[in-house]
PDB file of C-alpha atoms in Angstrom:
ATOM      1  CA  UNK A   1       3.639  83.373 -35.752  1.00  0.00           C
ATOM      2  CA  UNK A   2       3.942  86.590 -37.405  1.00  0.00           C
ATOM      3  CA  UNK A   3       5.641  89.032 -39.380  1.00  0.00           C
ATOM      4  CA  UNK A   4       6.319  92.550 -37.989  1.00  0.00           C
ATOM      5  CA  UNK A   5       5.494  95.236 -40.798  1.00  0.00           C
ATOM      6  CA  UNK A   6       5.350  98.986 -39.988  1.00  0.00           C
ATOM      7  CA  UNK A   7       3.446  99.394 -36.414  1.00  0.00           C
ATOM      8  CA  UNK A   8       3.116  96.014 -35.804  1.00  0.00           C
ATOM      9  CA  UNK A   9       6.851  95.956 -35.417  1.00  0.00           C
ATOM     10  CA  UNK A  10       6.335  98.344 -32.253  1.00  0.00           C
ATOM     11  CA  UNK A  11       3.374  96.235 -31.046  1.00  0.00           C
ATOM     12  CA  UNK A  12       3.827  93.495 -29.101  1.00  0.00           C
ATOM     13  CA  UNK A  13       0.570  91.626 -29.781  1.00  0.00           C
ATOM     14  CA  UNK A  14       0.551  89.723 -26.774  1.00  0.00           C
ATOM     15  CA  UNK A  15      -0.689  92.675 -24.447  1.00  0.00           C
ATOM     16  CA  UNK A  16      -3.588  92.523 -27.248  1.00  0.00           C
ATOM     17  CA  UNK A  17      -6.491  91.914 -25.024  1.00  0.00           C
ATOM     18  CA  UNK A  18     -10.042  90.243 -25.823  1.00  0.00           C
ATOM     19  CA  UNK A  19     -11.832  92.120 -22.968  1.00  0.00           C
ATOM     20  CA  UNK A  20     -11.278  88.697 -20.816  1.00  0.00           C
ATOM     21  CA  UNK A  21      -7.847  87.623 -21.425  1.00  0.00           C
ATOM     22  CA  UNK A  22      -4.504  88.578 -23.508  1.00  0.00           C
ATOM     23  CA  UNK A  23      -3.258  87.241 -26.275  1.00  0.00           C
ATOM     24  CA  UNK A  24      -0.084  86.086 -24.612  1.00  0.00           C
ATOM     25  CA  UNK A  25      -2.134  83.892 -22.087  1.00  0.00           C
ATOM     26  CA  UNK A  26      -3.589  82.217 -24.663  1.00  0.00           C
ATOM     27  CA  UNK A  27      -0.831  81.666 -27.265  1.00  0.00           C
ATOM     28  CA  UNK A  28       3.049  81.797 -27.162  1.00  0.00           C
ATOM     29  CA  UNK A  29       3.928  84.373 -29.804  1.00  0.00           C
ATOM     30  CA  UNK A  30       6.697  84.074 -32.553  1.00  0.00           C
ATOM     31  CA  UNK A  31       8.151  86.846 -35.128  1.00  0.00           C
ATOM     32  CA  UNK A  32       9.963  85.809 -38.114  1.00  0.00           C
ATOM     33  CA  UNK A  33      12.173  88.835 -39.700  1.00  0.00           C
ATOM     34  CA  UNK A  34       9.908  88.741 -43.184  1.00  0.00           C
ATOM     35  CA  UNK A  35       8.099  85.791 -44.349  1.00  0.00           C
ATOM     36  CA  UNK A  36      11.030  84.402 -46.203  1.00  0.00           C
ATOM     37  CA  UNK A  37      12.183  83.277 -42.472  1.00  0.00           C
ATOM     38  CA  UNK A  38       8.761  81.358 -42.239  1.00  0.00           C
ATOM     39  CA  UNK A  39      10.355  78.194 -42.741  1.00  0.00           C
ATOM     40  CA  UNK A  40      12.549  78.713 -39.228  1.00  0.00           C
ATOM     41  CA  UNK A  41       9.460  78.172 -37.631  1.00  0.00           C
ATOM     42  CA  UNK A  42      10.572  74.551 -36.184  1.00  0.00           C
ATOM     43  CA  UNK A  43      13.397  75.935 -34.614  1.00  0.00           C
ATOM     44  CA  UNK A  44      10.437  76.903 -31.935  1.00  0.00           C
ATOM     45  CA  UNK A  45      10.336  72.974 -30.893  1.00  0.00           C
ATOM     46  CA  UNK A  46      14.489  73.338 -30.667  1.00  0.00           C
ATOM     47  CA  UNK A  47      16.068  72.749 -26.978  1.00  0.00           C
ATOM     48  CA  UNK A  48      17.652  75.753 -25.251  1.00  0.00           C
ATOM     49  CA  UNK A  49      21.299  75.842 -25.579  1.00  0.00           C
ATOM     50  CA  UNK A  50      23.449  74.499 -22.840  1.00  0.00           C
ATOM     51  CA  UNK A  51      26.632  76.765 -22.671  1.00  0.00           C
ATOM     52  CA  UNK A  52      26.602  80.652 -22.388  1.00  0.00           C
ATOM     53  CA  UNK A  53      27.776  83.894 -22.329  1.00  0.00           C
ATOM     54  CA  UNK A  54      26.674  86.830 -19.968  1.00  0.00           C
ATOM     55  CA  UNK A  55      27.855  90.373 -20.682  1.00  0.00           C
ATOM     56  CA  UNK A  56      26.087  92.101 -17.662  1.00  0.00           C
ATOM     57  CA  UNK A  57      26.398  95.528 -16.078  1.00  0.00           C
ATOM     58  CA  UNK A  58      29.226  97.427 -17.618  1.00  0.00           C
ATOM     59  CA  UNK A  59      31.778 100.041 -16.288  1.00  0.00           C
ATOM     60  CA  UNK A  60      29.992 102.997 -16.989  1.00  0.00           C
ATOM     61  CA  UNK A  61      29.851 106.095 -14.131  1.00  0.00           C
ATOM     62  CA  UNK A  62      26.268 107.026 -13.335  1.00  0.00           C
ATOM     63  CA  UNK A  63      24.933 104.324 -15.735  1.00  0.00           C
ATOM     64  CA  UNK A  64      25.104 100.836 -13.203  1.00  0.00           C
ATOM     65  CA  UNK A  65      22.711  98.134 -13.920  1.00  0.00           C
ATOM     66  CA  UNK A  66      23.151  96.094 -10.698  1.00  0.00           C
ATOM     67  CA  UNK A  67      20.273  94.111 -11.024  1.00  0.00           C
ATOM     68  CA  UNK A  68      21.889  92.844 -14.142  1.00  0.00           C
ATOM     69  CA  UNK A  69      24.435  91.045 -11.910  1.00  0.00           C
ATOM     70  CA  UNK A  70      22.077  89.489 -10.478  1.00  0.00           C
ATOM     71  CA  UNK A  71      21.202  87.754 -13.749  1.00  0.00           C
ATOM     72  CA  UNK A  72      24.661  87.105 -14.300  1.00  0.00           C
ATOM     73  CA  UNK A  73      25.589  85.310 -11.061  1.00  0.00           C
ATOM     74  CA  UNK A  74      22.011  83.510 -11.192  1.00  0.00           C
ATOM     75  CA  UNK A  75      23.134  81.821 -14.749  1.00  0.00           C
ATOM     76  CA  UNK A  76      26.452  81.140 -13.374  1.00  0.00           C
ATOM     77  CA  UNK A  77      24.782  78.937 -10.575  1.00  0.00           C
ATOM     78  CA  UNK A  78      22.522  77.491 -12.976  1.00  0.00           C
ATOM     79  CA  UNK A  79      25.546  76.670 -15.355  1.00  0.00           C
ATOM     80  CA  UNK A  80      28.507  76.905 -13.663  1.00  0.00           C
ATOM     81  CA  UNK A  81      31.732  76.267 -15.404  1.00  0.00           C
ATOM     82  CA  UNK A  82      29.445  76.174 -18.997  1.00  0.00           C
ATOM     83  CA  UNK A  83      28.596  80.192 -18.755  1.00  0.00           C
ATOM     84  CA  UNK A  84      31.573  82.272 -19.799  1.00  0.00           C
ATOM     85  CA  UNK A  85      30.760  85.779 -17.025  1.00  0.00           C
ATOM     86  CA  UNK A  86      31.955  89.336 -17.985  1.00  0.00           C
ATOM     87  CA  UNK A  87      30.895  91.737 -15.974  1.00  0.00           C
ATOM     88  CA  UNK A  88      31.661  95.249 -14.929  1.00  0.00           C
ATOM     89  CA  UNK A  89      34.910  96.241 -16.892  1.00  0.00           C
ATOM     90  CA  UNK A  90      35.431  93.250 -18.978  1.00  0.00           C
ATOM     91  CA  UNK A  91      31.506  93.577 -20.519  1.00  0.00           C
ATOM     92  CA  UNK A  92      33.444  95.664 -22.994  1.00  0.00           C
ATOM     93  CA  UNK A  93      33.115  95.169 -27.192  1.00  0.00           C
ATOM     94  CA  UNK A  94      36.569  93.160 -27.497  1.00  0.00           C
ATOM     95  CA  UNK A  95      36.036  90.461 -24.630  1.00  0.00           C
ATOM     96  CA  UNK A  96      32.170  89.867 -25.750  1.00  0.00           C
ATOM     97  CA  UNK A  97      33.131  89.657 -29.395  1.00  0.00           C
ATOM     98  CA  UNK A  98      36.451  87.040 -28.399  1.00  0.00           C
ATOM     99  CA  UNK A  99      33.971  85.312 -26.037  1.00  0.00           C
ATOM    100  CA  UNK A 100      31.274  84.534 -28.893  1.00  0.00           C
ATOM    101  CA  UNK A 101      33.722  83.715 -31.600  1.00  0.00           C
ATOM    102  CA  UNK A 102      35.460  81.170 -29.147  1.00  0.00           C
ATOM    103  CA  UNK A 103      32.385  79.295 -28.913  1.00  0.00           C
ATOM    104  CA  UNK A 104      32.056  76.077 -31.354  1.00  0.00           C
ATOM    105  CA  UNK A 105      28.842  74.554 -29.611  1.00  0.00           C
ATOM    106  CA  UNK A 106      25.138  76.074 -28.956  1.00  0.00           C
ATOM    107  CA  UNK A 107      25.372  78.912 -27.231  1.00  0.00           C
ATOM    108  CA  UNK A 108      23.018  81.681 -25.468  1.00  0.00           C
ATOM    109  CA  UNK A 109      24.105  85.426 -25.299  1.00  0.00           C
ATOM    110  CA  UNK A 110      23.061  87.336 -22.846  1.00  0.00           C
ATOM    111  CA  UNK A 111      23.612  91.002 -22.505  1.00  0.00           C
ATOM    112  CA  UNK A 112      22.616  93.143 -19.413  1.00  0.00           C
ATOM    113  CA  UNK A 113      23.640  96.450 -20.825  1.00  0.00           C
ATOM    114  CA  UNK A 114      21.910  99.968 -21.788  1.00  0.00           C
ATOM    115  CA  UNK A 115      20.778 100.045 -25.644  1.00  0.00           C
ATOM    116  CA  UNK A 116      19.969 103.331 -27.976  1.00  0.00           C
ATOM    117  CA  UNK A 117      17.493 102.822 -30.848  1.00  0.00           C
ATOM    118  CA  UNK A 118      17.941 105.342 -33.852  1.00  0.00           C
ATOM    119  CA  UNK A 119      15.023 105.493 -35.964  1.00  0.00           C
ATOM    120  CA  UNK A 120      16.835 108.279 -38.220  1.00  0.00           C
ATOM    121  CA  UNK A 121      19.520 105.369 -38.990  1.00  0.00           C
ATOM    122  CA  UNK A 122      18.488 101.916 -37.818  1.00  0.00           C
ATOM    123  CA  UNK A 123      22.241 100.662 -38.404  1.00  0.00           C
ATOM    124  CA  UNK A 124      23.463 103.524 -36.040  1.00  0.00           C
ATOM    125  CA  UNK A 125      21.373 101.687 -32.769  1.00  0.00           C
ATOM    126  CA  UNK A 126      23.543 100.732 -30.021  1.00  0.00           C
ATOM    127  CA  UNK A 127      24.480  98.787 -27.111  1.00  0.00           C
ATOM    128  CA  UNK A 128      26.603 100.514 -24.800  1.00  0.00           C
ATOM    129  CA  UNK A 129      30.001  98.331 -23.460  1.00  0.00           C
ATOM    130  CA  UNK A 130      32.792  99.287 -21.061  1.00  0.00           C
ATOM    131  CA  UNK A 131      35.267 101.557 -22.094  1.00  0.00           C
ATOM    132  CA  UNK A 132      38.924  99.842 -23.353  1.00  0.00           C
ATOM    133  CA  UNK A 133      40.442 102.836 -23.230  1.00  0.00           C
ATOM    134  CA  UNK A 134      41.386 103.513 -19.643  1.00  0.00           C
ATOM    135  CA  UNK A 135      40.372 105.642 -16.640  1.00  0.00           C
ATOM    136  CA  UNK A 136      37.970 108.756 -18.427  1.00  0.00           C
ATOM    137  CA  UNK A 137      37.630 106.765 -22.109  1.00  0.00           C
ATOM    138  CA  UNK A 138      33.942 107.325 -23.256  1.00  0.00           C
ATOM    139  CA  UNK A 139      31.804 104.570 -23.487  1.00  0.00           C
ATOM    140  CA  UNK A 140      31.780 103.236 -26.564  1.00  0.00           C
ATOM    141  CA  UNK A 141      28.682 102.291 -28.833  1.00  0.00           C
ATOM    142  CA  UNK A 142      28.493  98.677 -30.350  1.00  0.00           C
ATOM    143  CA  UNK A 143      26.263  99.089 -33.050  1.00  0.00           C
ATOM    144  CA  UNK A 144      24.415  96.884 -35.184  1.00  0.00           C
ATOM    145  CA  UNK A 145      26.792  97.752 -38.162  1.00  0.00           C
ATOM    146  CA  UNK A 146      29.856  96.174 -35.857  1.00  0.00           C
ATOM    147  CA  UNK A 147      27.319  93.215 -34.173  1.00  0.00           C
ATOM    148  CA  UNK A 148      27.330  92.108 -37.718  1.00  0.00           C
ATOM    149  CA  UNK A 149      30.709  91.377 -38.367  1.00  0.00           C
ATOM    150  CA  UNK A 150      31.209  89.024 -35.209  1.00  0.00           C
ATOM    151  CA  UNK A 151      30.913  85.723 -35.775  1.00  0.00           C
ATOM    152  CA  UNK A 152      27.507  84.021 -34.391  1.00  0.00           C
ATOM    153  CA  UNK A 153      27.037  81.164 -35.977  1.00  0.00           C
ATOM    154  CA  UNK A 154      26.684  78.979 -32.487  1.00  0.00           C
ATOM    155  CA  UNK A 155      24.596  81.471 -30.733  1.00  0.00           C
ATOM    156  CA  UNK A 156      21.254  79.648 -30.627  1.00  0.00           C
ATOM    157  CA  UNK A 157      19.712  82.406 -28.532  1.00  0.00           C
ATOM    158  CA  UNK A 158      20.325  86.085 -27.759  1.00  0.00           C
ATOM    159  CA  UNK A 159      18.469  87.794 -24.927  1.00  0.00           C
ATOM    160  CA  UNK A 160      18.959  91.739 -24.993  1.00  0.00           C
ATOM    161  CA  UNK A 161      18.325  93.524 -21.618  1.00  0.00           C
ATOM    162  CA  UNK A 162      18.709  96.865 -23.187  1.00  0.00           C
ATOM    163  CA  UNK A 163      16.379  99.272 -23.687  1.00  0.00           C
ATOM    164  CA  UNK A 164      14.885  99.254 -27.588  1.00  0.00           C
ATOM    165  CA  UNK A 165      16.860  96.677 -28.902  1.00  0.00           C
ATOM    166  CA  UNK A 166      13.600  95.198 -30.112  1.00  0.00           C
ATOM    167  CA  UNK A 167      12.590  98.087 -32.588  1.00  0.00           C
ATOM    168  CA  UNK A 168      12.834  97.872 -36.410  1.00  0.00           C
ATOM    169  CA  UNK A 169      12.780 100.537 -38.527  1.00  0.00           C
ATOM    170  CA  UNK A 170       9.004 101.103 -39.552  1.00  0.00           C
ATOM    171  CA  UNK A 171       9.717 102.908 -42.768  1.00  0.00           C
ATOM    172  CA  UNK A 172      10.806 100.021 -44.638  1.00  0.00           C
ATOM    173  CA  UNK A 173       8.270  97.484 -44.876  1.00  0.00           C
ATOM    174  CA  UNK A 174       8.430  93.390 -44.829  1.00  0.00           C
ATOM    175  CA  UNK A 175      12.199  93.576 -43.416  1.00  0.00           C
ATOM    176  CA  UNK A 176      14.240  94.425 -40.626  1.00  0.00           C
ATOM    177  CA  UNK A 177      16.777  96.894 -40.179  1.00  0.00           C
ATOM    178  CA  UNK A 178      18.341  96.992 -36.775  1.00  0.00           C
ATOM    179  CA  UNK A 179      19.968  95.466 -34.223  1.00  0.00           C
ATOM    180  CA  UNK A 180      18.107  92.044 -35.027  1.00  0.00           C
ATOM    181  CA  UNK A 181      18.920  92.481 -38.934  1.00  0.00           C
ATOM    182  CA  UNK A 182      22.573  92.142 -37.677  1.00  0.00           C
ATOM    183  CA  UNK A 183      22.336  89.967 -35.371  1.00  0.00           C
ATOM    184  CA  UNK A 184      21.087  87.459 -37.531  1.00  0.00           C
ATOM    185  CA  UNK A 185      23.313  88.536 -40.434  1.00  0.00           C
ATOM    186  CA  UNK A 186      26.076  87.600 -38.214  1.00  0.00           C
ATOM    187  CA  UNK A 187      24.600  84.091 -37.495  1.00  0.00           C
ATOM    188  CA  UNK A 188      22.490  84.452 -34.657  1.00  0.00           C
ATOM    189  CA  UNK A 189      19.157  82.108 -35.052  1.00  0.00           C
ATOM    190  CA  UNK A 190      16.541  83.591 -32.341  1.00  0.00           C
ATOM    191  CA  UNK A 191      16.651  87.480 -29.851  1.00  0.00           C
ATOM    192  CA  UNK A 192      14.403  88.404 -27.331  1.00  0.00           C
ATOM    193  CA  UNK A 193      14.756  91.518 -26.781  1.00  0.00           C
ATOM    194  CA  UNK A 194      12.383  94.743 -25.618  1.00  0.00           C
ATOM    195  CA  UNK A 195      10.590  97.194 -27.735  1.00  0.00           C
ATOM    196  CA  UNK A 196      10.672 100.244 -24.987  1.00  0.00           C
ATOM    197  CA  UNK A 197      12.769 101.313 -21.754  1.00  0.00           C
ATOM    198  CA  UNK A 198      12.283  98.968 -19.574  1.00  0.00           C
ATOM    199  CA  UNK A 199      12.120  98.490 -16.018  1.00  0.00           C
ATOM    200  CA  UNK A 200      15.442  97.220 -14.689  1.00  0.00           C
ATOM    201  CA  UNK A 201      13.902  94.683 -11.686  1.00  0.00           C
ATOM    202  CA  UNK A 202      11.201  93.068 -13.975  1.00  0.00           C
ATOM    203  CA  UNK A 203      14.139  92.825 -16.678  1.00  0.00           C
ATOM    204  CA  UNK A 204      16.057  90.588 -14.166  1.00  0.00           C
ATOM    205  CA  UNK A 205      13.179  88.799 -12.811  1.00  0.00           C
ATOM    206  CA  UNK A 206      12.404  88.104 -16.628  1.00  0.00           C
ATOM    207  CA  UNK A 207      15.452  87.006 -17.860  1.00  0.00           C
ATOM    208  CA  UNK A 208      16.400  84.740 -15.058  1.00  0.00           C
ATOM    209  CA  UNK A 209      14.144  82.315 -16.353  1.00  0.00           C
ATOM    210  CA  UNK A 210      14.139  82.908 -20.717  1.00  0.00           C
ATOM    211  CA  UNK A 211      17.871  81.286 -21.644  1.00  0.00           C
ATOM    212  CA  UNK A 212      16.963  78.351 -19.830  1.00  0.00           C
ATOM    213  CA  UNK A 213      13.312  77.381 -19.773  1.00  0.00           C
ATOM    214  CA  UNK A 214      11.393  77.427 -16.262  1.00  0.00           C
ATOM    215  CA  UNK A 215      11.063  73.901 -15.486  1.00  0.00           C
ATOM    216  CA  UNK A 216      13.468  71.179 -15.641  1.00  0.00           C
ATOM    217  CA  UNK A 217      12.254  69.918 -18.931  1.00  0.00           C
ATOM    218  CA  UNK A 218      13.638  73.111 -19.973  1.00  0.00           C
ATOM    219  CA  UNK A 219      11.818  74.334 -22.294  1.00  0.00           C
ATOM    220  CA  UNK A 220      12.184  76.417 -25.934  1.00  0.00           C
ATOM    221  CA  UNK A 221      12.740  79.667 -24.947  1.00  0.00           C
ATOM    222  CA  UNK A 222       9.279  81.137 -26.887  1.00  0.00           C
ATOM    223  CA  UNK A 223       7.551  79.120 -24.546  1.00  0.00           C
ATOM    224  CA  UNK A 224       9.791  79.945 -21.231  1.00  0.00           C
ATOM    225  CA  UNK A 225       9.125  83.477 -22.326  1.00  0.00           C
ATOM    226  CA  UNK A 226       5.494  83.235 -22.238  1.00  0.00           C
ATOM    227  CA  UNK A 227       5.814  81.637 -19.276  1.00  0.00           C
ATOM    228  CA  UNK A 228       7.899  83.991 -17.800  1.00  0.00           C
ATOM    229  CA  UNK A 229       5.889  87.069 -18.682  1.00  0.00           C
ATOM    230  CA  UNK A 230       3.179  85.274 -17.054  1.00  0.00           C
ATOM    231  CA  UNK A 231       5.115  85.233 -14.035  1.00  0.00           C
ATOM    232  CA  UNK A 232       5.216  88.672 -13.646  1.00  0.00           C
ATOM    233  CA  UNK A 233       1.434  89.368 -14.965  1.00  0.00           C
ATOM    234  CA  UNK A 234       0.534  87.729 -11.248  1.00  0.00           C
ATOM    235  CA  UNK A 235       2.725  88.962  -9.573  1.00  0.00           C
ATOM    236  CA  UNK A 236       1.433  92.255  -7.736  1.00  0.00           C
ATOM    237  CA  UNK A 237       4.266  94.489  -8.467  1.00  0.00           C
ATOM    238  CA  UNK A 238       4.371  94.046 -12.011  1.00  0.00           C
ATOM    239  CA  UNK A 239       1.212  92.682 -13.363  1.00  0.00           C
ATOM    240  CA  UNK A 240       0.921  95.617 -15.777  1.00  0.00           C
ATOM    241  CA  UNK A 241       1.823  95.175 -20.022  1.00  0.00           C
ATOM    242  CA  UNK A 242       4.641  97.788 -19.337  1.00  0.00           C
ATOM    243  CA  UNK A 243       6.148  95.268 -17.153  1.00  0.00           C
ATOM    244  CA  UNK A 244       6.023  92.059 -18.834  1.00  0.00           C
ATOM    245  CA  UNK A 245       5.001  92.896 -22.589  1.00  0.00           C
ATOM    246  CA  UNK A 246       7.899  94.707 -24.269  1.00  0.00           C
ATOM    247  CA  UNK A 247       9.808  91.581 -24.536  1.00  0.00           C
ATOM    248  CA  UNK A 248       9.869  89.909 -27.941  1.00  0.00           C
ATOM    249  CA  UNK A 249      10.896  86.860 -29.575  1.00  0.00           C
ATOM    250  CA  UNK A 250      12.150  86.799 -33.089  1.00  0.00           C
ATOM    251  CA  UNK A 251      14.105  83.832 -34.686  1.00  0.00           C
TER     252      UNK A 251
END
């Protein structure tokens, strides 16, 4: 466990290699926001959440993420009735924020959408949604200073698959300011989410298996993450860090 403070918070130390192994073969890794979250720590040993929510590939010309559906339809299998599905046109700001303050029970988010990181103004970074405004509307932004006036007090898990969801602002040291600052002002207790653009096929293949463990025992989703990223580190295609190593856990 660890606290992310200037570069570290770009870092994810589990592509930290001892000339033999890395770091994330030997030891699941886990971020708190600042060490006043140190505490949360048992919340590692907490089961993953049974009912869901999957905002996947939204409406936006020249900007598909069809491998995101494939997430989606793969944790509607898994859960069936229990995972509430928007996809395409209804990903959009006002059905994902009505769909997570509906929920009274533990709950995972995930969102298969593309995401803007603004180092200028942390608060400013974005996750981009369907338009609501009809045929030619511009995409709108939902940034972190919206995400953290929804209500997500049940969501016991929020995976990001958008692109540098995962990056703090470096200037200001022991804290977070970002997308995870909201999303845990807003109730959230543990995001995964990526510190870099990342590859839309490993993202699926990742996050297929992180809401709900990898084995039937399912297990905590720090360790279904390591377990997941050491999926792809054998598999041929996408055994390299970029692949597998951008994705990080903070609760």
């Amino acid at each position: 466990m660890y606290s992310p403070d200037d570069l570290l918070s770009t870092l994810p130390l589990e592509a930290l290699m001892d000339g033999d192994r890395f770091l994330g073969e030997r030891h699941a890794v886990y971020r708190v926001p600042s060490l006043r979250y140190a505490g949360s720590v048992g919340s590692v040993k907490a089961a993953p959440a049974q009912h869901g929510i999957a905002c996947v590939d939204p409406e936006i010309p020249g900007a598909r993420l069809p491998f995101q559906q494939e997430t989606g339809r793969a944790l509607e299998k898994l859960y069936g009735g229990k995972v509430v599905s928007l996809v395409g046109k209804d990903c959009s700001e006002s059905r994902l924020v009505a769909a997570i303050g509906s929920e009274k029970q533990p709950t995972f988010l995930h969102v298969g959408a593309h995401g803007s990181f603004y180092p200028a103004d942390a608060m400013e970074s974005a996750i981009w949604l369907s338009p609501e405004g009809g045929e030619g509307a511009e995409p709108p932004a939902w940034n972190a200073k919206a995400m953290a006036t929804a209500d997500m007090r049940h969501l016991d898990l929020v995976t990001l698959s958008s692109c540098e969801t995962g990056l703090l602002d470096p200037s200001l040291p022991r804290d977070t300011f970002g997308i995870a600052r909201s999303l845990f002002f807003a109730g959230a207790k543990s995001i995964v989410a990526p510190l870099w653009a990342v590859n839309d096929q490993a993202n699926r293949r990742l996050h297929d298996v992180v809401p709900h463990g990898v084995t039937p025992a399912a297990w905590p989703a720090v360790l279904a993450l390591q377990q997941a990223q050491g999926a792809l580190r054998h598999s041929e295609r996408y055994r390299h860090p970029f692949y597998w190593s951008g994705f990080v856990l903070t609760g």
